[in-house]
Coordinates of C-alpha atoms in Angstrom, one line a residue:
X776 CA -30.9 38.3 -77.9
X777 CA -29.4 36.9 -80.7
X778 CA -31.8 34.0 -81.4
X779 CA -34.2 37.1 -82.6
X780 CA -32.2 38.4 -84.6
X781 CA -34.8 38.6 -87.9
X782 CA -32.2 39.6 -91.5
X783 CA -34.2 41.4 -94.2
X784 CA -36.1 38.8 -96.5
X785 CA -35.5 41.0 -100.0
X786 CA -38.1 41.6 -103.2
X787 CA -37.8 42.5 -106.3
X788 CA -39.2 46.0 -105.7
X789 CA -38.9 46.7 -109.5
X790 CA -41.2 43.9 -109.6
X791 CA -43.8 47.1 -108.8
X792 CA -45.6 47.1 -106.1
X793 CA -46.8 44.6 -103.6
X794 CA -46.9 43.4 -99.9
X795 CA -43.2 44.7 -98.4
X796 CA -42.1 41.1 -97.1
X797 CA -39.8 41.6 -93.6
X798 CA -38.0 38.3 -92.0
X799 CA -38.9 38.1 -88.5
X800 CA -39.0 35.6 -85.2
X801 CA -41.9 33.5 -84.9
X802 CA -41.9 34.9 -81.0
X803 CA -41.3 38.9 -82.8
X804 CA -44.2 37.6 -85.3
X805 CA -46.4 37.1 -82.3
X806 CA -45.8 39.1 -80.4
X807 CA -46.6 42.3 -83.5
X808 CA -49.5 40.1 -84.0
X809 CA -51.2 40.5 -80.9
X810 CA -50.3 44.2 -80.8
X811 CA -52.3 44.9 -83.7
X812 CA -54.5 43.0 -82.9
X813 CA -55.5 45.6 -80.0
X814 CA -58.3 47.4 -79.7
X815 CA -57.9 51.6 -77.6
X816 CA -59.6 50.1 -74.9
X817 CA -57.8 46.7 -74.3
X818 CA -54.3 48.1 -74.7
X819 CA -54.8 50.9 -72.3
X820 CA -55.7 48.9 -70.3
X821 CA -52.9 46.1 -71.3
X822 CA -50.6 49.5 -71.2
X823 CA -51.7 51.4 -68.2
X824 CA -48.9 51.2 -66.9
X825 CA -46.6 53.1 -69.5
X826 CA -48.9 55.5 -70.6
X827 CA -49.1 57.2 -66.3
X828 CA -46.1 57.9 -66.6
X829 CA -46.5 58.9 -70.0
X830 CA -48.8 61.3 -68.6
X831 CA -45.8 62.4 -66.7
X832 CA -44.2 63.1 -69.2
X833 CA -46.7 65.4 -70.0
X834 CA -47.1 66.8 -66.9
X835 CA -43.0 68.0 -67.9
X836 CA -44.7 69.9 -71.0
X837 CA -47.4 72.0 -68.6
X838 CA -44.4 73.3 -67.1
X839 CA -42.9 74.2 -70.3
X840 CA -46.2 75.9 -71.3
X841 CA -46.6 78.2 -68.2
X842 CA -42.7 79.3 -68.3
X843 CA -43.1 79.9 -71.0
X844 CA -46.0 81.8 -70.8
X845 CA -45.2 83.4 -67.7
X846 CA -42.0 84.5 -69.7
X847 CA -44.0 86.2 -72.1
X848 CA -46.6 88.3 -70.3
X849 CA -45.2 89.9 -67.8
X850 CA -44.0 93.2 -69.8
X851 CA -48.1 93.4 -70.2
X852 CA -48.0 93.5 -65.8
X853 CA -47.7 97.0 -65.0
X854 CA -45.7 96.0 -61.7
X855 CA -43.2 94.6 -63.5
X856 CA -43.0 97.7 -65.9
X857 CA -42.8 99.9 -63.2
X858 CA -39.6 97.6 -61.6
X859 CA -37.7 97.3 -64.3
X860 CA -39.1 99.6 -66.8
X861 CA -38.2 103.5 -67.3
X862 CA -41.2 106.1 -67.0
X863 CA -42.7 107.1 -71.1
X864 CA -46.1 109.9 -71.3
X865 CA -47.2 108.8 -67.9
X866 CA -46.6 105.0 -67.9
X867 CA -43.9 102.4 -67.6
X868 CA -41.9 100.7 -70.5
X869 CA -39.4 97.7 -70.3
X870 CA -36.4 98.7 -73.0
X871 CA -37.0 97.3 -75.7
X872 CA -34.2 95.8 -76.4
X873 CA -34.9 93.6 -72.9
X874 CA -38.9 92.8 -74.1
X875 CA -36.3 91.0 -77.2
X876 CA -33.6 90.0 -74.6
X877 CA -36.4 88.2 -72.7
X878 CA -37.9 86.3 -75.7
X879 CA -34.5 85.7 -76.6
X880 CA -33.6 84.0 -72.6
X881 CA -36.4 81.3 -73.3
X882 CA -35.9 81.0 -77.2
X883 CA -32.2 81.6 -77.4
X884 CA -30.1 84.5 -78.1
X885 CA -28.8 87.6 -75.7
X886 CA -30.6 90.9 -75.5
X887 CA -29.6 93.3 -78.7
X888 CA -31.2 93.2 -81.7
X889 CA -27.7 92.7 -83.9
X890 CA -26.8 89.2 -82.0
X891 CA -30.7 87.7 -83.2
X892 CA -28.0 84.6 -84.8
X893 CA -26.0 83.8 -81.7
X894 CA -28.5 81.6 -80.1
X895 CA -26.4 80.7 -77.1
X896 CA -29.5 79.4 -74.0
X897 CA -32.7 78.9 -73.7
X898 CA -34.7 75.6 -75.8
X899 CA -32.0 75.8 -78.7
X900 CA -29.3 75.3 -76.1
X901 CA -31.5 72.8 -74.5
X902 CA -31.9 70.9 -77.6
X903 CA -28.3 70.5 -78.0
X904 CA -27.4 69.5 -74.5
X905 CA -30.3 66.9 -74.0
X906 CA -28.9 64.3 -77.0
X907 CA -25.7 64.1 -75.8
X908 CA -27.1 63.9 -72.3
X909 CA -29.6 61.4 -72.6
X910 CA -27.5 59.4 -74.7
X911 CA -24.8 59.2 -72.2
X912 CA -26.7 59.2 -68.5
X913 CA -31.1 58.6 -70.0
X914 CA -34.1 60.7 -69.3
X915 CA -34.6 60.3 -65.0
X916 CA -31.0 61.9 -65.0
X917 CA -31.9 64.9 -67.6
X918 CA -34.8 66.1 -65.9
X919 CA -32.8 65.5 -62.9
X920 CA -31.0 68.3 -64.2
X921 CA -33.5 70.5 -65.9
X922 CA -35.7 70.6 -62.8
X923 CA -31.9 71.4 -60.9
X924 CA -31.5 74.4 -63.3
X925 CA -35.4 75.3 -63.1
X926 CA -35.4 75.7 -59.6
X927 CA -32.3 78.8 -59.5
X928 CA -34.4 80.2 -62.6
X929 CA -36.8 80.4 -60.1
X930 CA -35.0 81.9 -57.6
X931 CA -32.9 84.5 -59.7
X932 CA -36.4 85.9 -61.3
X933 CA -38.1 85.9 -58.1
X934 CA -35.8 88.0 -56.8
X935 CA -34.6 89.5 -59.4
X936 CA -34.3 93.8 -58.6
X937 CA -32.8 94.6 -62.9
X938 CA -33.4 93.8 -65.7
X939 CA -30.0 92.3 -66.3
X940 CA -31.2 89.5 -63.1
X941 CA -34.3 88.7 -64.8
X942 CA -32.5 88.2 -68.3
X943 CA -30.1 85.6 -66.1
X944 CA -33.0 84.2 -65.3
X945 CA -35.3 83.7 -68.1
X946 CA -32.1 81.9 -69.5
X947 CA -31.6 79.5 -66.4
X948 CA -35.3 78.1 -66.7
X949 CA -35.0 78.0 -70.3
X950 CA -32.7 76.0 -70.6
X951 CA -34.8 73.4 -69.1
X952 CA -38.0 73.4 -71.8
X953 CA -35.4 72.2 -74.6
X954 CA -34.4 69.8 -72.5
X955 CA -38.4 68.4 -71.4
X956 CA -39.2 69.3 -75.1
X957 CA -36.3 67.0 -76.0
X958 CA -37.2 63.6 -74.0
X959 CA -41.3 63.4 -73.7
X960 CA -41.9 62.9 -76.8
X961 CA -39.4 60.2 -77.6
X962 CA -39.9 59.0 -73.8
X963 CA -44.1 58.7 -74.4
X964 CA -43.0 57.3 -78.5
X965 CA -41.2 54.3 -77.1
X966 CA -43.4 53.3 -73.7
X967 CA -47.3 54.0 -75.6
X968 CA -48.4 51.4 -77.6
X969 CA -49.3 50.6 -80.5
X970 CA -53.2 51.5 -81.4
X971 CA -53.2 54.8 -79.0
X972 CA -48.9 55.8 -79.2
X973 CA -50.6 58.7 -81.7
X974 CA -52.5 60.4 -79.5
X975 CA -50.8 59.9 -75.9
X976 CA -47.4 61.7 -78.5
X977 CA -49.9 64.0 -79.5
X978 CA -50.8 64.7 -75.7
X979 CA -47.7 67.0 -74.9
X980 CA -48.1 70.1 -77.4
X981 CA -52.7 69.1 -75.0
X982 CA -50.1 69.4 -72.1
X983 CA -47.7 73.1 -72.9
X984 CA -52.1 74.1 -74.1
X985 CA -52.8 73.4 -70.4
X986 CA -49.8 74.9 -69.5
X987 CA -51.0 78.1 -71.1
X988 CA -54.5 77.9 -70.1
X989 CA -53.1 77.8 -66.4
X990 CA -50.4 80.4 -66.6
X991 CA -53.4 83.2 -68.1
X992 CA -55.3 82.0 -64.8
X993 CA -52.6 82.8 -62.2
X994 CA -51.7 85.8 -64.2
X995 CA -55.7 86.9 -63.4
X996 CA -55.9 86.4 -60.2
X997 CA -52.4 88.2 -59.3
X998 CA -54.0 91.3 -60.6
X999 CA -55.9 92.2 -58.6
X1000 CA -52.4 92.7 -55.9
X1001 CA -50.9 96.6 -55.8
X1002 CA -47.6 95.1 -55.8
X1003 CA -44.8 93.1 -56.2
X1004 CA -47.0 90.3 -56.4
X1005 CA -48.4 90.8 -59.6
X1006 CA -45.9 89.0 -61.9
X1007 CA -44.6 86.9 -58.7
X1008 CA -46.8 85.1 -58.0
X1009 CA -46.5 83.5 -62.0
X1010 CA -42.7 82.4 -60.3
X1011 CA -43.4 81.2 -56.9
X1012 CA -46.4 79.1 -58.8
X1013 CA -43.5 77.4 -60.9
X1014 CA -41.5 76.0 -57.3
X1015 CA -45.0 73.9 -57.2
X1016 CA -44.0 72.5 -61.0
X1017 CA -40.5 71.4 -59.8
X1018 CA -41.6 69.8 -56.2
X1019 CA -44.2 67.7 -57.4
X1020 CA -41.1 66.5 -60.4
X1021 CA -38.7 65.9 -58.1
X1022 CA -41.4 64.0 -56.0
X1023 CA -42.2 61.8 -58.4
X1024 CA -38.9 61.1 -60.9
X1025 CA -37.2 58.8 -58.5
X1026 CA -39.6 56.1 -59.4
X1027 CA -39.5 56.6 -63.2
X1028 CA -38.4 53.8 -65.1
X1029 CA -36.5 54.3 -67.7
X1030 CA -38.0 53.2 -71.9
X1031 CA -36.7 49.4 -72.3
X1032 CA -35.2 51.3 -75.6
X1033 CA -32.6 53.3 -74.4
X1034 CA -31.2 51.2 -71.8
X1035 CA -30.5 47.9 -74.1
X1036 CA -29.2 50.8 -76.5
X1037 CA -26.8 50.9 -73.5
X1038 CA -26.1 47.5 -73.3
X1039 CA -29.0 47.0 -70.6
X1040 CA -30.8 44.3 -71.3
X1041 CA -31.5 42.8 -67.7
X1042 CA -33.0 46.0 -66.6
X1043 CA -35.2 46.3 -69.6
X1044 CA -36.6 42.9 -69.0
X1045 CA -37.3 43.9 -65.9
X1046 CA -38.6 47.1 -66.0
X1047 CA -40.9 46.2 -69.3
X1048 CA -42.4 42.9 -66.4
X1049 CA -42.6 45.1 -63.4
X1050 CA -44.7 47.7 -65.6
X1051 CA -46.9 44.8 -67.1
X1052 CA -49.3 42.2 -65.4
X1053 CA -47.3 39.1 -64.5
X1054 CA -48.9 36.8 -68.5
X1055 CA -47.7 39.6 -70.3
X1056 CA -45.1 38.4 -73.2
X1057 CA -41.9 39.9 -72.0
X1058 CA -39.7 37.8 -74.7
X1059 CA -41.7 39.0 -76.6
X1060 CA -41.6 42.5 -76.2
X1061 CA -37.2 42.4 -75.7
X1062 CA -37.8 40.5 -79.4
X1063 CA -38.9 43.4 -80.5
X1064 CA -37.0 46.4 -78.9
X1065 CA -33.9 43.9 -80.6
X1066 CA -34.6 44.3 -83.9
X1067 CA -35.7 47.5 -83.7
X1068 CA -32.9 48.6 -82.5
X1069 CA -31.0 46.3 -84.9
X1070 CA -31.9 46.6 -87.9
X1071 CA -30.9 49.1 -89.5
X1072 CA -28.0 49.5 -88.4
X1073 CA -26.2 45.7 -89.0
X1074 CA -27.3 44.2 -85.6
X1075 CA -25.8 46.8 -83.2
X1076 CA -28.2 48.4 -81.6
X1077 CA -26.4 51.1 -79.2
X1078 CA -26.9 54.2 -79.3
X1079 CA -26.4 56.7 -82.7
X1080 CA -25.3 59.7 -82.4
X1081 CA -26.6 63.3 -83.7
X1082 CA -24.4 62.5 -86.5
X1083 CA -25.5 59.9 -87.8
X1084 CA -29.0 61.5 -88.1
X1085 CA -26.8 63.5 -91.5
X1086 CA -26.1 59.9 -92.7
X1087 CA -27.1 59.4 -96.0
X1088 CA -29.2 56.8 -95.2
X1089 CA -30.7 58.3 -92.0
X1090 CA -30.7 62.6 -93.4
X1091 CA -34.4 61.6 -95.3
X1092 CA -36.7 61.5 -91.8
X1093 CA -34.4 63.0 -90.3
X1094 CA -34.9 65.8 -92.7
X1095 CA -39.0 65.3 -92.8
X1096 CA -38.6 65.2 -88.3
X1097 CA -37.5 68.2 -87.7
X1098 CA -38.9 70.2 -90.4
X1099 CA -42.4 69.1 -89.6
X1100 CA -42.0 72.2 -86.1
X1101 CA -40.6 74.4 -88.2
X1102 CA -43.6 74.0 -90.2
X1103 CA -45.5 74.5 -87.1
X1104 CA -43.8 77.9 -85.8
X1105 CA -44.6 78.7 -89.3
X1106 CA -48.6 78.7 -89.1
X1107 CA -48.6 82.0 -87.5
X1108 CA -48.8 80.6 -84.6
X1109 CA -46.5 82.9 -83.1
X1110 CA -48.1 86.0 -84.1
X1111 CA -51.3 84.4 -83.3
X1112 CA -51.0 82.6 -79.5
X1113 CA -48.6 85.7 -78.4
X1114 CA -49.1 89.0 -80.6
X1115 CA -53.0 88.6 -80.3
X1116 CA -53.7 90.8 -77.5
X1117 CA -52.0 93.3 -78.8
X1118 CA -52.8 92.8 -82.1
X1119 CA -56.6 93.8 -81.1
X1120 CA -55.6 96.5 -79.0
X1121 CA -53.9 98.2 -82.8
X1122 CA -56.8 97.4 -84.0
X1123 CA -58.8 99.3 -81.7
X1124 CA -60.4 96.9 -79.1
X1125 CA -59.9 98.3 -75.5
X1126 CA -57.6 96.3 -73.8
X1127 CA -59.7 94.5 -72.0
X1128 CA -61.5 93.2 -74.1
X1129 CA -59.2 91.6 -76.3
X1130 CA -57.5 89.9 -73.1
X1131 CA -60.9 88.8 -71.8
X1132 CA -60.6 87.3 -76.1
X1133 CA -57.5 85.8 -75.2
X1134 CA -58.0 83.7 -73.3
X1135 CA -61.1 82.7 -74.7
X1136 CA -59.2 81.9 -78.2
X1137 CA -57.1 80.1 -75.8
X1138 CA -59.5 78.3 -74.3
X1139 CA -61.3 76.8 -77.3
X1140 CA -57.1 75.9 -78.0
X1141 CA -57.0 73.0 -75.4
X1142 CA -60.8 71.7 -76.8
X1143 CA -59.2 72.0 -80.8
X1144 CA -56.1 70.2 -78.7
X1145 CA -58.5 67.7 -77.1
X1146 CA -60.1 66.9 -81.1
X1147 CA -56.9 66.2 -82.1
X1148 CA -56.1 62.9 -80.3
X1149 CA -58.8 61.5 -82.3
X1150 CA -57.9 63.4 -86.2
X1151 CA -54.1 61.8 -85.2
X1152 CA -56.1 58.3 -84.8
X1153 CA -58.7 58.7 -87.0
X1154 CA -57.0 60.1 -90.1
X1155 CA -53.8 59.9 -89.2
X1156 CA -51.0 61.3 -88.9
X1157 CA -50.0 62.3 -93.3
X1158 CA -53.8 62.2 -93.3
X1159 CA -53.8 65.3 -90.1
X1160 CA -50.1 67.6 -91.0
X1161 CA -51.7 68.0 -94.4
X1162 CA -55.3 69.6 -94.5
X1163 CA -54.9 71.0 -91.4
X1164 CA -51.8 73.1 -92.9
X1165 CA -54.6 73.7 -96.3
X1166 CA -56.7 75.0 -94.3
X1167 CA -54.6 76.9 -92.4
X1168 CA -53.3 78.3 -95.8
X1169 CA -57.4 79.2 -96.3
X1170 CA -58.6 81.0 -92.6
X1171 CA -54.9 82.9 -93.1
X1172 CA -55.9 83.7 -96.7
X1173 CA -59.6 85.2 -95.2
X1174 CA -57.2 87.0 -92.6
X1175 CA -55.3 88.6 -95.0
X1176 CA -58.3 89.7 -96.7
X1177 CA -60.3 91.0 -94.1
X1178 CA -56.9 92.7 -92.3
X1179 CA -56.8 95.1 -96.1
X1180 CA -60.9 96.3 -95.9
X1181 CA -60.5 96.9 -91.9
X1182 CA -57.1 99.3 -93.6
X1183 CA -60.3 100.7 -96.5
X1184 CA -62.5 102.0 -93.1
X1185 CA -64.5 98.7 -92.5
X1186 CA -63.1 98.9 -88.7
X1187 CA -65.8 95.7 -88.4
X1188 CA -63.5 93.6 -90.2
X1189 CA -61.7 93.3 -86.7
X1190 CA -64.0 90.5 -85.1
X1191 CA -64.1 89.1 -88.8
X1192 CA -60.3 89.0 -88.3
X1193 CA -60.6 87.4 -84.6
X1194 CA -63.4 84.9 -85.5
X1195 CA -60.7 83.8 -88.7
X1196 CA -58.3 83.8 -85.7
X1197 CA -60.2 81.3 -83.1
X1198 CA -61.7 78.9 -86.3
X1199 CA -57.4 79.0 -86.7
X1200 CA -56.4 78.0 -83.3
X1201 CA -58.7 74.8 -83.6
X1202 CA -57.5 73.6 -86.9
X1203 CA -54.2 74.1 -85.7
X1204 CA -54.1 72.5 -81.9
X1205 CA -56.5 70.2 -83.9
X1206 CA -54.2 69.2 -87.0
X1207 CA -50.6 70.3 -86.7
X1208 CA -50.2 71.9 -83.8
X1209 CA -50.9 67.9 -82.5
X1210 CA -49.4 65.8 -85.9
X1211 CA -45.8 67.7 -85.6
X1212 CA -44.8 66.0 -82.0
X1213 CA -45.7 62.5 -83.6
X1214 CA -44.3 63.0 -86.7
X1215 CA -41.3 63.9 -85.1
X1216 CA -40.7 61.0 -83.0
X1217 CA -42.1 58.3 -85.3
X1218 CA -39.9 59.0 -88.3
X1219 CA -36.5 58.8 -86.9
X1220 CA -35.3 55.1 -86.1
X1221 CA -35.3 53.5 -82.3
X1222 CA -31.6 54.0 -82.3
X1223 CA -31.3 57.5 -83.1
X1224 CA -34.9 58.7 -81.7
X1225 CA -33.3 61.1 -79.3
X1226 CA -30.7 62.8 -81.0
X1227 CA -33.3 63.4 -84.4
X1228 CA -35.5 65.0 -81.6
X1229 CA -32.7 66.9 -80.3
X1230 CA -32.3 68.8 -83.7
X1231 CA -36.5 68.1 -83.8
X1232 CA -35.9 70.3 -80.1
X1233 CA -33.0 72.8 -81.9
X1234 CA -34.1 73.2 -85.3
X1235 CA -37.8 74.4 -83.2
X1236 CA -36.1 76.6 -81.1
X1237 CA -34.4 78.9 -84.4
X1238 CA -37.1 79.2 -86.3
X1239 CA -39.8 80.1 -83.7
X1240 CA -36.3 82.6 -82.7
X1241 CA -36.6 83.8 -87.0
X1242 CA -40.7 84.3 -86.1
X1243 CA -39.8 86.6 -83.1
X1244 CA -37.7 88.6 -83.9
X1245 CA -39.3 89.6 -87.3
X1246 CA -42.6 90.2 -86.3
X1247 CA -42.4 93.7 -83.7
X1248 CA -41.2 94.7 -87.9
X1249 CA -43.6 93.4 -89.4
X1250 CA -46.5 94.4 -87.6
X1251 CA -45.8 97.4 -85.7
X1252 CA -46.7 100.6 -86.9
X1253 CA -44.5 102.9 -86.8
X1254 CA -41.7 99.7 -89.1
X1255 CA -43.6 97.0 -91.9
X1256 CA -47.1 98.1 -90.2
X1257 CA -48.6 94.8 -91.9
X1258 CA -50.8 94.4 -89.2
X1259 CA -53.5 91.3 -89.5
X1260 CA -51.7 91.3 -93.6
X1261 CA -49.1 89.8 -92.2
X1262 CA -51.4 86.3 -92.0
X1263 CA -50.6 86.3 -96.2
X1264 CA -47.2 85.4 -95.5
X1265 CA -48.2 82.6 -93.3
X1266 CA -51.0 81.7 -95.7
X1267 CA -48.1 81.2 -98.6
X1268 CA -45.8 79.6 -96.4
X1269 CA -48.5 76.8 -95.3
X1270 CA -49.2 76.5 -99.5
X1271 CA -45.4 75.2 -100.0
X1272 CA -45.7 73.7 -96.5
X1273 CA -48.4 71.5 -97.7
X1274 CA -46.4 70.3 -100.7
X1275 CA -43.6 69.8 -98.9
X1276 CA -46.1 66.8 -96.6
X1277 CA -48.1 65.6 -99.3
X1278 CA -44.2 64.5 -101.2
X1279 CA -42.2 62.8 -97.2
X1280 CA -44.4 63.1 -95.1
X1281 CA -45.6 59.3 -94.1
X1282 CA -48.3 57.8 -92.9
X1283 CA -46.5 56.1 -90.2
X1284 CA -50.3 55.4 -87.7
X1285 CA -50.6 51.6 -87.1
X1286 CA -47.2 50.6 -88.4
X1287 CA -44.5 48.9 -85.3
X1288 CA -41.1 50.9 -85.7
X1289 CA -39.6 47.9 -87.3
X1290 CA -42.2 48.2 -90.5
X1291 CA -41.7 52.0 -90.4
X1292 CA -38.1 50.8 -90.4
X1293 CA -38.7 48.6 -93.6
X1294 CA -40.7 51.7 -95.9
X1295 CA -37.8 53.6 -95.3
X1296 CA -35.2 50.8 -96.6
X1297 CA -37.7 50.2 -99.0
X1298 CA -38.2 53.8 -101.0
X1299 CA -41.6 53.6 -101.2
X1300 CA -42.8 57.1 -101.8
X1301 CA -45.0 58.7 -98.6
X1302 CA -48.5 59.2 -100.5
X1303 CA -48.0 55.2 -101.2
X1304 CA -47.5 53.9 -97.9
X1305 CA -51.5 53.4 -96.5
X1306 CA -51.7 51.5 -99.9
X1307 CA -48.4 49.3 -98.8
X1308 CA -49.2 45.7 -97.1
X1309 CA -46.2 44.4 -94.5
X1310 CA -46.4 41.2 -94.1
X1311 CA -44.2 39.9 -91.3
X1312 CA -43.0 35.9 -92.5
X1313 CA -40.9 33.5 -89.8
X1314 CA -37.7 32.7 -90.4
X1315 CA -35.9 29.2 -90.2
X1316 CA -32.9 27.9 -91.1
X1317 CA -32.0 24.9 -92.9
X1318 CA -28.7 23.0 -91.7
X1319 CA -26.0 25.2 -93.9
X1320 CA -27.5 27.9 -92.4
X1321 CA -29.6 29.0 -94.9
X1322 CA -32.9 31.4 -95.5
X1323 CA -35.3 29.1 -96.2

């Protein structure tokens, strides 16, 4: 592919704003021009096979959502508390340390309050090992390993007799979640066509929400049993996910980006040809992959390492990719999604009514996420995330104000908080909940996409862990007793997040990875990306080898 090397044509950046000129071969220019010209419908028709494999990645994220929900809701199931807890005040309760441990096993940690800072498992560990595993073995082998671990974890949870055994099962099912969260968005970003890349990558979050919604449905149906099946059905259902996933996995084509980065150009060409029509421009696609991998690293198209993510030329892109998930977790999602029913019951709502309200809001979140596909393509990644955090800050402020009103004796204010929680849920899923996945996968360089996503997964796990451990002490009546006033804290964080997005998160919608690299290299401010034109010029050489 040496003929497709495209050195950059330098321009005088001090001269002021102007088009960014990108040097290119005629082959690459023709391919990218055509990709820009495709409508969404045309792109889907031409690239339906790669998109279908992105749907397989959706499937892994459905399992992610289901498993993360199942591990949390079991403490609210009577038979589970009876089997793993102890009698208290006419009911059964799970020891608080073990409750914390079950959450920590998924997010990463140990079942003791003093071990919060020691992250040894779950999503954090899964994100760490998947970064190394993808580089060495590829996505297919990483997913296989994740399914094997997941199967063992499900067995251990299903047959466990003690909290310690159940905790071990949660660790084994938590690690694959980190793998899925790292593999799915990077694969989808590389396989999806340009005009629908944002919507496809944002579909990862929709899949997680769908998995949670399915989990609520399974929990509701299993509640009619009067024995351990009340909770074991939740775990047994996951074997179905594993069986389907393993059945399809052998046919998963590896991304051409990964293959090229590992010196397997022939296989990359075969995969591109196999996934498209006979008249598809395979040479142009190969030229694009080569240039995206090699342009930013002196024609070295090999896979980069995690350490390279922290080099000066890459650190800004790493911070943008990782911090957007810290923002996502700091919107109040852990509180609203994880403590919604509990919060309503603390406010005086009956358990049955709080559960039905929770299911209803979860359904609204699913709809909001589907709207996010449109928002991301219509308003852009930056616009969706920016205005999303602004609206969330307003919604959280109003929830906090209503909590103060309720505290003064107006119990009707509880329903006002629930209403704004529903509004929050829709806005969250339609904006930052969807956009974060796209922003993290598109802002990394092609060589460092998987290592960067590994760091993103670790950041997500750690930030979730912080909020998950802090919230019980903040909102419980016998501790901080903030209740709904915790919304003020999340709202304040959203204000700072709005500023961060404005200053650092660029608009990558409609940009090829080569164009994104060029704009970062030129230091174009994030708020000017949408106004900056990228001009591709065809380079030829004179006889003396100089560019003309």
